[in-house]
mmCIF file of C-alpha atoms and ligand atoms in Angstrom:
data_model
loop_
_atom_site.group_PDB
_atom_site.id
_atom_site.type_symbol
_atom_site.label_atom_id
_atom_site.label_comp_id
_atom_site.label_asym_id
_atom_site.label_seq_id
_atom_site.Cartn_x
_atom_site.Cartn_y
_atom_site.Cartn_z
ATOM 1 C CA MET A 30 78.288 57.876 -30.923
ATOM 2 C CA ILE A 31 80.640 55.547 -32.675
ATOM 3 C CA GLU A 32 79.465 56.883 -36.020
ATOM 4 C CA ARG A 33 80.205 60.455 -34.939
ATOM 5 C CA ILE A 34 83.652 59.431 -33.835
ATOM 6 C CA GLN A 35 84.289 57.697 -37.138
ATOM 7 C CA GLN A 36 83.008 60.672 -39.105
ATOM 8 C CA ILE A 37 85.248 63.050 -37.191
ATOM 9 C CA GLN A 38 88.198 60.725 -37.728
ATOM 10 C CA THR A 39 87.534 60.772 -41.478
ATOM 11 C CA ASP A 40 87.288 64.564 -41.431
ATOM 12 C CA ILE A 41 90.532 64.877 -39.545
ATOM 13 C CA ASP A 42 92.338 62.550 -41.924
ATOM 14 C CA ALA A 43 91.078 64.591 -44.842
ATOM 15 C CA TYR A 44 91.777 67.969 -43.214
ATOM 16 C CA HIS A 45 93.804 70.068 -45.591
ATOM 17 C CA PHE A 46 95.952 72.891 -44.240
ATOM 18 C CA ASP A 47 96.303 76.077 -46.235
ATOM 19 C CA GLU A 48 96.458 79.876 -45.679
ATOM 20 C CA LYS A 49 93.019 79.922 -44.109
ATOM 21 C CA HIS A 50 93.245 76.559 -42.379
ATOM 22 C CA GLN A 51 96.294 76.751 -40.166
ATOM 23 C CA ALA A 52 97.296 74.724 -37.090
ATOM 24 C CA GLU A 53 95.568 77.196 -34.801
ATOM 25 C CA ASN A 54 92.221 76.905 -36.640
ATOM 26 C CA PHE A 55 92.486 73.165 -36.442
ATOM 27 C CA ARG A 56 93.231 73.286 -32.709
ATOM 28 C CA LEU A 57 90.296 75.589 -31.981
ATOM 29 C CA PHE A 58 87.917 73.451 -33.977
ATOM 30 C CA TYR A 59 88.889 70.051 -32.598
ATOM 31 C CA LEU A 60 91.028 70.319 -29.476
ATOM 32 C CA SER A 61 90.236 73.540 -27.588
ATOM 33 C CA LYS A 62 87.914 73.670 -24.592
ATOM 34 C CA LYS A 63 84.986 74.153 -26.909
ATOM 35 C CA GLY A 64 86.351 71.895 -29.595
ATOM 36 C CA ILE A 65 84.480 68.919 -31.030
ATOM 37 C CA ILE A 66 86.682 66.302 -29.441
ATOM 38 C CA THR A 67 86.423 67.935 -26.007
ATOM 39 C CA GLU A 68 82.650 67.862 -26.429
ATOM 40 C CA LEU A 69 82.800 64.183 -27.281
ATOM 41 C CA PHE A 70 84.648 63.521 -24.049
ATOM 42 C CA GLU A 71 81.905 65.401 -22.183
ATOM 43 C CA ASP A 72 79.272 63.190 -23.843
ATOM 44 C CA PHE A 73 81.344 60.139 -23.086
ATOM 45 C CA LYS A 74 80.972 60.801 -19.372
ATOM 46 C CA SER A 75 77.231 60.159 -19.556
ATOM 47 C CA CYS A 76 77.538 56.876 -21.475
ATOM 48 C CA SER A 77 76.769 53.526 -19.909
ATOM 49 C CA VAL A 78 79.591 51.334 -18.607
ATOM 50 C CA GLU A 79 79.137 49.029 -21.579
ATOM 51 C CA GLU A 80 79.495 51.849 -24.085
ATOM 52 C CA LYS A 81 82.453 53.298 -22.270
ATOM 53 C CA LYS A 82 84.258 49.986 -22.633
ATOM 54 C CA SER A 83 83.858 49.875 -26.388
ATOM 55 C CA LEU A 84 84.244 53.589 -27.066
ATOM 56 C CA GLY A 85 87.095 54.507 -24.710
ATOM 57 C CA SER A 86 90.006 53.441 -26.832
ATOM 58 C CA VAL A 87 88.447 54.670 -30.101
ATOM 59 C CA LEU A 88 87.894 58.067 -28.598
ATOM 60 C CA ASN A 89 91.425 58.229 -27.215
ATOM 61 C CA GLN A 90 92.798 57.278 -30.560
ATOM 62 C CA LEU A 91 90.807 60.028 -32.224
ATOM 63 C CA LYS A 92 92.253 62.559 -29.822
ATOM 64 C CA LYS A 93 95.774 61.261 -30.350
ATOM 65 C CA SER A 94 95.560 61.463 -34.117
ATOM 66 C CA ALA A 95 94.162 64.999 -33.901
ATOM 67 C CA GLU A 96 96.989 66.040 -31.585
ATOM 68 C CA ASN A 97 99.611 64.507 -33.858
ATOM 69 C CA LYS A 98 98.206 66.212 -36.902
ATOM 70 C CA TYR A 99 98.154 69.493 -34.980
ATOM 71 C CA THR A 100 101.782 69.355 -33.698
ATOM 72 C CA GLU A 101 103.117 68.280 -37.051
ATOM 73 C CA GLN A 102 101.498 71.268 -38.752
ATOM 74 C CA LYS A 103 102.490 73.632 -35.925
ATOM 75 C CA GLU A 104 106.165 72.669 -36.329
ATOM 76 C CA LEU A 105 105.984 73.120 -40.064
ATOM 77 C CA GLU A 106 104.522 76.600 -39.679
ATOM 78 C CA GLU A 107 107.163 77.530 -37.113
ATOM 79 C CA SER A 108 110.069 76.513 -39.335
ATOM 80 C CA GLN A 109 108.564 78.402 -42.262
ATOM 81 C CA LYS A 110 108.300 81.485 -40.106
ATOM 82 C CA GLU A 111 111.996 81.185 -39.186
ATOM 83 C CA LEU A 112 112.959 80.866 -42.839
ATOM 84 C CA ASN A 113 111.046 84.005 -43.709
ATOM 85 C CA GLN A 114 112.882 85.913 -41.020
ATOM 86 C CA THR A 115 116.394 85.164 -42.325
ATOM 87 C CA ALA A 116 117.716 87.885 -44.648
ATOM 88 C CA GLU A 117 118.696 85.621 -47.523
ATOM 89 C CA ASP A 118 116.294 83.564 -49.485
ATOM 90 C CA ILE A 119 118.299 80.381 -49.637
ATOM 91 C CA SER A 120 115.970 78.971 -52.218
ATOM 92 C CA LEU A 121 117.151 81.539 -54.815
ATOM 93 C CA PRO A 122 119.760 80.316 -57.303
ATOM 94 C CA VAL A 123 123.221 81.945 -56.847
ATOM 95 C CA TYR A 124 124.825 84.266 -59.371
ATOM 96 C CA GLN A 125 127.983 82.896 -60.970
ATOM 97 C CA PHE A 126 130.722 85.547 -60.672
ATOM 98 C CA ALA A 127 133.903 85.086 -62.676
ATOM 99 C CA GLU A 128 136.849 85.605 -60.318
ATOM 100 C CA GLY A 129 138.996 88.552 -61.364
ATOM 101 C CA SER A 130 142.703 89.068 -60.796
ATOM 102 C CA LEU A 131 145.253 91.842 -60.834
ATOM 103 C CA HIS A 132 147.533 91.988 -63.858
ATOM 104 C CA PRO A 133 150.724 90.005 -63.139
ATOM 105 C CA LEU A 134 152.853 93.117 -63.766
ATOM 106 C CA ARG A 135 150.789 94.986 -61.184
ATOM 107 C CA ILE A 136 151.137 92.133 -58.695
ATOM 108 C CA VAL A 137 154.927 92.176 -59.040
ATOM 109 C CA GLU A 138 155.184 95.977 -59.024
ATOM 110 C CA ASP A 139 153.149 96.140 -55.805
ATOM 111 C CA ARG A 140 155.323 93.504 -54.177
ATOM 112 C CA LEU A 141 158.561 95.248 -55.219
ATOM 113 C CA LEU A 142 157.347 98.623 -53.972
ATOM 114 C CA GLU A 143 156.270 97.078 -50.680
ATOM 115 C CA ILE A 144 159.791 95.809 -50.076
ATOM 116 C CA PHE A 145 161.217 99.296 -50.594
ATOM 117 C CA TYR A 146 158.500 100.888 -48.439
ATOM 118 C CA SER A 147 159.682 98.614 -45.644
ATOM 119 C CA LEU A 148 163.141 100.204 -46.030
ATOM 120 C CA GLY A 149 161.694 103.723 -45.744
ATOM 121 C CA PHE A 150 161.459 104.592 -49.454
ATOM 122 C CA ASP A 151 158.546 106.741 -50.678
ATOM 123 C CA VAL A 152 156.961 106.442 -54.098
ATOM 124 C CA SER A 153 156.921 109.057 -56.848
ATOM 125 C CA GLU A 154 155.960 109.206 -60.527
ATOM 126 C CA GLY A 155 156.854 111.392 -63.490
ATOM 127 C CA PRO A 156 155.561 112.047 -67.027
ATOM 128 C CA GLU A 157 155.890 109.498 -69.851
ATOM 129 C CA ILE A 158 156.377 112.247 -72.434
ATOM 130 C CA GLU A 159 159.656 113.921 -71.514
ATOM 131 C CA ASP A 160 161.965 116.575 -72.843
ATOM 132 C CA ASP A 161 165.448 115.694 -74.005
ATOM 133 C CA TYR A 162 166.964 117.426 -70.992
ATOM 134 C CA HIS A 163 165.273 115.257 -68.326
ATOM 135 C CA ASN A 164 165.626 112.016 -70.268
ATOM 136 C CA PHE A 165 169.242 112.575 -71.404
ATOM 137 C CA GLY A 166 170.945 115.938 -70.831
ATOM 138 C CA ALA A 167 170.636 116.233 -67.060
ATOM 139 C CA LEU A 168 171.589 112.562 -66.771
ATOM 140 C CA ASN A 169 175.011 113.328 -68.197
ATOM 141 C CA PHE A 170 174.396 111.974 -71.693
ATOM 142 C CA ALA A 171 176.633 114.293 -73.760
ATOM 143 C CA GLU A 172 175.280 115.717 -77.037
ATOM 144 C CA ASP A 173 176.214 113.230 -79.756
ATOM 145 C CA HIS A 174 177.661 110.902 -77.172
ATOM 146 C CA PRO A 175 177.285 107.298 -78.384
ATOM 147 C CA ALA A 176 175.605 106.501 -75.066
ATOM 148 C CA ARG A 177 172.400 107.980 -76.494
ATOM 149 C CA ASP A 178 172.369 105.106 -78.918
ATOM 150 C CA MET A 179 172.116 102.694 -75.987
ATOM 151 C CA GLN A 180 168.440 103.474 -75.960
ATOM 152 C CA ASP A 181 166.567 103.738 -79.256
ATOM 153 C CA THR A 182 164.203 106.590 -78.778
ATOM 154 C CA PHE A 183 160.702 107.460 -79.982
ATOM 155 C CA PHE A 184 160.477 111.182 -80.703
ATOM 156 C CA ILE A 185 157.314 113.305 -80.563
ATOM 157 C CA ALA A 186 158.144 116.681 -82.129
ATOM 158 C CA GLU A 187 160.525 118.311 -79.609
ATOM 159 C CA HIS A 188 159.844 115.660 -76.986
ATOM 160 C CA VAL A 189 160.673 112.004 -76.400
ATOM 161 C CA LEU A 190 158.767 109.080 -74.974
ATOM 162 C CA ARG A 191 160.931 108.503 -71.923
ATOM 163 C CA THR A 192 163.355 105.654 -72.490
ATOM 164 C CA HIS A 193 163.802 105.027 -68.773
ATOM 165 C CA THR A 194 162.431 106.115 -65.409
ATOM 166 C CA SER A 195 165.787 107.762 -64.594
ATOM 167 C CA SER A 196 164.202 111.002 -65.824
ATOM 168 C CA VAL A 197 162.058 111.006 -62.667
ATOM 169 C CA GLN A 198 165.275 111.152 -60.577
ATOM 170 C CA ILE A 199 166.024 114.542 -62.145
ATOM 171 C CA ARG A 200 162.498 115.845 -61.566
ATOM 172 C CA GLU A 201 162.720 114.874 -57.891
ATOM 173 C CA MET A 202 166.204 116.285 -57.308
ATOM 174 C CA GLU A 203 165.199 119.562 -58.997
ATOM 175 C CA LYS A 204 162.582 120.109 -56.293
ATOM 176 C CA GLY A 205 165.476 121.005 -53.994
ATOM 177 C CA LYS A 206 164.399 118.991 -50.961
ATOM 178 C CA LEU A 207 166.948 116.647 -49.400
ATOM 179 C CA PRO A 208 167.432 113.929 -48.317
ATOM 180 C CA LEU A 209 165.580 111.846 -50.925
ATOM 181 C CA ARG A 210 164.693 108.194 -50.659
ATOM 182 C CA LEU A 211 162.370 107.245 -53.482
ATOM 183 C CA VAL A 212 161.152 104.450 -55.729
ATOM 184 C CA MET A 213 159.676 105.579 -59.045
ATOM 185 C CA PRO A 214 157.657 103.064 -61.050
ATOM 186 C CA GLY A 215 156.426 103.638 -64.584
ATOM 187 C CA ARG A 216 156.179 102.691 -68.234
ATOM 188 C CA VAL A 217 159.091 103.375 -70.595
ATOM 189 C CA TYR A 218 159.459 103.172 -74.393
ATOM 190 C CA ARG A 219 162.176 101.997 -76.779
ATOM 191 C CA ASN A 220 162.128 101.861 -80.539
ATOM 192 C CA GLU A 221 162.895 98.167 -80.714
ATOM 193 C CA ALA A 222 161.620 95.283 -82.810
ATOM 194 C CA VAL A 223 158.948 93.391 -80.889
ATOM 195 C CA SER A 224 159.779 89.769 -80.115
ATOM 196 C CA ALA A 225 159.236 87.183 -77.394
ATOM 197 C CA ARG A 226 162.008 88.788 -75.365
ATOM 198 C CA SER A 227 161.746 92.516 -76.116
ATOM 199 C CA ASN A 228 158.919 94.988 -76.521
ATOM 200 C CA CYS A 229 158.634 98.613 -77.644
ATOM 201 C CA PHE A 230 157.420 99.505 -74.153
ATOM 202 C CA PHE A 231 158.030 97.970 -70.762
ATOM 203 C CA HIS A 232 157.998 98.877 -67.061
ATOM 204 C CA GLN A 233 160.709 99.932 -64.678
ATOM 205 C CA ILE A 234 161.191 100.825 -61.058
ATOM 206 C CA GLU A 235 163.820 103.447 -60.441
ATOM 207 C CA GLY A 236 165.407 103.856 -57.007
ATOM 208 C CA LEU A 237 167.179 106.919 -55.650
ATOM 209 C CA TYR A 238 168.748 107.663 -52.297
ATOM 210 C CA ILE A 239 170.516 111.001 -51.780
ATOM 211 C CA ASP A 240 171.874 112.079 -48.415
ATOM 212 C CA LYS A 241 175.123 112.946 -46.688
ATOM 213 C CA GLY A 242 177.519 110.002 -46.554
ATOM 214 C CA VAL A 243 175.623 107.492 -48.729
ATOM 215 C CA SER A 244 178.094 104.844 -49.933
ATOM 216 C CA PHE A 245 178.305 101.960 -52.378
ATOM 217 C CA ALA A 246 178.018 99.655 -49.349
ATOM 218 C CA ASP A 247 174.547 101.144 -48.684
ATOM 219 C CA LEU A 248 173.597 100.410 -52.284
ATOM 220 C CA LYS A 249 174.770 96.804 -52.077
ATOM 221 C CA GLN A 250 173.034 96.183 -48.778
ATOM 222 C CA THR A 251 169.752 97.696 -50.020
ATOM 223 C CA LEU A 252 169.747 95.594 -53.174
ATOM 224 C CA TYR A 253 170.862 92.506 -51.291
ATOM 225 C CA TYR A 254 167.913 92.930 -48.924
ATOM 226 C CA PHE A 255 165.540 93.370 -51.869
ATOM 227 C CA VAL A 256 166.765 90.144 -53.536
ATOM 228 C CA GLN A 257 166.403 88.084 -50.357
ATOM 229 C CA GLN A 258 162.886 89.430 -49.828
ATOM 230 C CA PHE A 259 161.693 88.982 -53.379
ATOM 231 C CA PHE A 260 163.549 85.952 -54.724
ATOM 232 C CA GLY A 261 163.955 84.153 -51.414
ATOM 233 C CA LYS A 262 166.507 83.834 -48.629
ATOM 234 C CA GLY A 263 169.865 82.526 -49.770
ATOM 235 C CA THR A 264 169.501 83.716 -53.390
ATOM 236 C CA ARG A 265 173.037 84.309 -54.689
ATOM 237 C CA VAL A 266 173.882 87.739 -56.071
ATOM 238 C CA ARG A 267 176.811 89.190 -58.008
ATOM 239 C CA PHE A 268 177.726 92.718 -59.032
ATOM 240 C CA ARG A 269 179.460 93.280 -62.387
ATOM 241 C CA SER A 270 181.041 96.612 -63.206
ATOM 242 C CA SER A 271 179.260 98.399 -66.040
ATOM 243 C CA TYR A 272 178.763 101.794 -67.631
ATOM 244 C CA PHE A 273 175.917 104.309 -67.385
ATOM 245 C CA PRO A 274 176.501 108.027 -68.042
ATOM 246 C CA PHE A 275 174.572 108.990 -64.894
ATOM 247 C CA THR A 276 176.447 106.821 -62.367
ATOM 248 C CA GLU A 277 180.071 106.398 -61.359
ATOM 249 C CA PRO A 278 180.992 103.736 -60.522
ATOM 250 C CA SER A 279 178.266 101.754 -62.291
ATOM 251 C CA ALA A 280 177.304 98.133 -61.911
ATOM 252 C CA GLU A 281 174.823 95.536 -63.015
ATOM 253 C CA MET A 282 173.422 93.034 -60.593
ATOM 254 C CA ASP A 283 172.823 89.397 -61.472
ATOM 255 C CA ILE A 284 171.080 86.702 -59.485
ATOM 256 C CA TRP A 285 171.915 83.009 -59.654
ATOM 257 C CA ALA A 286 169.200 81.129 -61.519
ATOM 258 C CA GLY A 287 171.197 77.925 -61.970
ATOM 259 C CA LEU A 288 171.790 75.681 -64.933
ATOM 260 C CA ASP A 289 169.640 72.725 -63.937
ATOM 261 C CA THR A 290 166.761 73.279 -66.362
ATOM 262 C CA GLU A 291 166.679 73.799 -70.107
ATOM 263 C CA GLU A 292 164.765 77.054 -69.493
ATOM 264 C CA ASN A 293 167.426 78.413 -67.120
ATOM 265 C CA ARG A 294 170.238 77.534 -69.539
ATOM 266 C CA ARG A 295 168.376 79.384 -72.288
ATOM 267 C CA LEU A 296 167.480 82.418 -70.132
ATOM 268 C CA THR A 297 171.005 82.810 -68.776
ATOM 269 C CA LYS A 298 172.718 82.030 -72.086
ATOM 270 C CA GLY A 299 174.513 79.157 -70.430
ATOM 271 C CA THR A 300 176.015 81.161 -67.547
ATOM 272 C CA GLY A 301 173.453 80.453 -64.823
ATOM 273 C CA TRP A 302 173.403 84.211 -63.981
ATOM 274 C CA LEU A 303 170.482 86.488 -64.787
ATOM 275 C CA GLU A 304 170.807 90.237 -65.043
ATOM 276 C CA VAL A 305 168.184 91.933 -62.885
ATOM 277 C CA LEU A 306 169.110 95.617 -62.730
ATOM 278 C CA GLY A 307 171.557 98.450 -63.354
ATOM 279 C CA CYS A 308 172.836 100.632 -60.521
ATOM 280 C CA GLY A 309 175.602 102.876 -59.284
ATOM 281 C CA MET A 310 176.601 105.987 -57.369
ATOM 282 C CA VAL A 311 174.900 109.082 -58.782
ATOM 283 C CA HIS A 312 177.424 110.897 -61.016
ATOM 284 C CA PRO A 313 178.633 114.298 -59.630
ATOM 285 C CA ASN A 314 177.598 115.942 -62.914
ATOM 286 C CA VAL A 315 174.009 114.752 -62.368
ATOM 287 C CA LEU A 316 173.972 116.164 -58.835
ATOM 288 C CA LYS A 317 175.400 119.447 -60.131
ATOM 289 C CA SER A 318 172.772 119.760 -62.849
ATOM 290 C CA CYS A 319 170.161 119.595 -60.055
ATOM 291 C CA ASN A 320 171.969 122.163 -57.904
ATOM 292 C CA ILE A 321 173.151 119.601 -55.391
ATOM 293 C CA ASP A 322 176.721 119.971 -54.111
ATOM 294 C CA PRO A 323 178.549 116.659 -54.751
ATOM 295 C CA GLU A 324 181.080 117.594 -52.046
ATOM 296 C CA GLU A 325 178.301 117.599 -49.482
ATOM 297 C CA TYR A 326 175.869 114.988 -50.759
ATOM 298 C CA SER A 327 176.205 111.599 -52.374
ATOM 299 C CA GLY A 328 173.708 108.991 -53.405
ATOM 300 C CA PHE A 329 172.951 105.780 -55.181
ATOM 301 C CA ALA A 330 170.463 104.919 -57.895
ATOM 302 C CA PHE A 331 169.183 101.756 -59.504
ATOM 303 C CA GLY A 332 166.734 100.776 -62.226
ATOM 304 C CA MET A 333 165.060 97.428 -62.764
ATOM 305 C CA GLY A 334 162.717 96.034 -65.404
ATOM 306 C CA ILE A 335 159.442 94.780 -63.940
ATOM 307 C CA ASP A 336 158.474 92.768 -67.042
ATOM 308 C CA ARG A 337 161.673 90.724 -66.954
ATOM 309 C CA ILE A 338 161.397 90.071 -63.237
ATOM 310 C CA THR A 339 157.750 88.982 -63.640
ATOM 311 C CA MET A 340 158.665 86.614 -66.486
ATOM 312 C CA LEU A 341 161.391 85.158 -64.320
ATOM 313 C CA LYS A 342 159.177 84.784 -61.277
ATOM 314 C CA TYR A 343 156.271 83.102 -63.083
ATOM 315 C CA GLY A 344 158.061 81.293 -65.908
ATOM 316 C CA ILE A 345 156.436 83.413 -68.630
ATOM 317 C CA THR A 346 158.411 82.937 -71.831
ATOM 318 C CA ASP A 347 156.863 85.525 -74.162
ATOM 319 C CA ILE A 348 156.713 89.197 -73.089
ATOM 320 C CA ARG A 349 153.829 89.792 -75.537
ATOM 321 C CA ASP A 350 151.579 87.524 -73.424
ATOM 322 C CA PHE A 351 151.255 90.397 -70.923
ATOM 323 C CA PHE A 352 149.367 92.514 -73.428
ATOM 324 C CA ILE A 353 147.163 90.248 -75.530
ATOM 325 C CA ASN A 354 144.683 90.171 -72.645
ATOM 326 C CA ASP A 355 143.933 86.466 -72.784
ATOM 327 C CA ILE A 356 141.736 85.846 -69.785
ATOM 328 C CA ARG A 357 142.980 82.245 -69.526
ATOM 329 C CA MET A 358 146.405 83.583 -68.587
ATOM 330 C CA PHE A 359 145.210 86.202 -66.092
ATOM 331 C CA LYS A 360 142.834 83.755 -64.400
ATOM 332 C CA GLN A 361 145.890 81.938 -63.100
ATOM 333 C CA PHE A 362 146.794 84.989 -61.025
ATOM 334 C CA ALA A 363 143.476 85.197 -59.135
ATOM 335 C CA GLY A 364 144.267 85.380 -55.438
ATOM 336 C CA VAL A 365 148.062 85.537 -55.952
HETATM 337 N N1 DAH B 11 168.163 103.708 -66.804
HETATM 338 C C1 DAH B 11 168.864 102.459 -67.017
HETATM 339 C C2 DAH B 11 168.200 101.705 -68.172
HETATM 340 O O1 DAH B 11 167.067 101.974 -68.472
HETATM 341 C C3 DAH B 11 168.820 101.604 -65.793
HETATM 342 C C4 DAH B 11 169.593 102.206 -64.696
HETATM 343 C C5 DAH B 11 170.916 101.892 -64.528
HETATM 344 C C6 DAH B 11 169.014 103.059 -63.782
HETATM 345 C C7 DAH B 11 171.672 102.427 -63.510
HETATM 346 C C8 DAH B 11 169.750 103.617 -62.746
HETATM 347 C C9 DAH B 11 171.099 103.281 -62.635
HETATM 348 O O2 DAH B 11 169.234 104.448 -61.856
HETATM 349 O O3 DAH B 11 171.816 103.828 -61.617
HETATM 350 O O4 DAH B 11 168.824 100.863 -68.750
#
């Protein structure tokens, strides 16, 4: 009997599990009621006392090693089954995705518009190719008035590439629905030499609020709110009187950038103040050209350059960097 036990032990040690030889096959063959080891125990009962003494522990050990081998394999099979049930195959290598980002001008435009949405402004857009009337005439630029030279214009036959988003004000007022509270983002064009600080196209957001009893105080408060939201609480602001044909009175708004860095001294030409936008009360002639009675309605307007504001916000020193599409620059805006 001892030889049988030893033979079975050798077989068990050499037992190799595979698709056809799984834990359950092993159990049936060795450990079940009709299994070889159970049979051995049956035979053991009829052995003499002497034999029992010498065989008992060997037989028990055989059973133990078979049971261990069985449970080990059973656990392995169970964990493999679990793995197969999960949706992802965690053993597959992952794909490497490059992280994209919005364009910095888009990020800033979105943020600016959001601030005005929170004040109840809606958004509107107009065409980039305009007629002279909407870009100049209706905005109170007189024929041959030197003010037209303020903005070097690209002409396309009878049309112009709009030099500012103020043309969209006219298109909105012409629709004849009042009151109006709008922000109007878009690209504008000027026939200017391209340099680090100026480009032949850039981006603006125009603002317009027309209603009964709108005052310059409303304009100041709106812009003051915008500055605190965008540039941070406590940012200092100043209004300087200015001239635009389509507003009266007109102003430009500066924010305090400070003089503490070389960059700020350069940007502000040594004054510490940075011009952010032009604004004013909509000129009565402009209202009239859109069939709005200036005795009944008044309004304010403003226009700001998105490119400049973005350069300021992120310390970008060359406006051309926005358009050379260098992925190393845009990568820095992922998740901003
Ligand atoms: N259109 C002006 C420009 O491009 C900016 C501007 C100034 C817009 C005053 C306005 C305004 O609406 O009221 O330089």
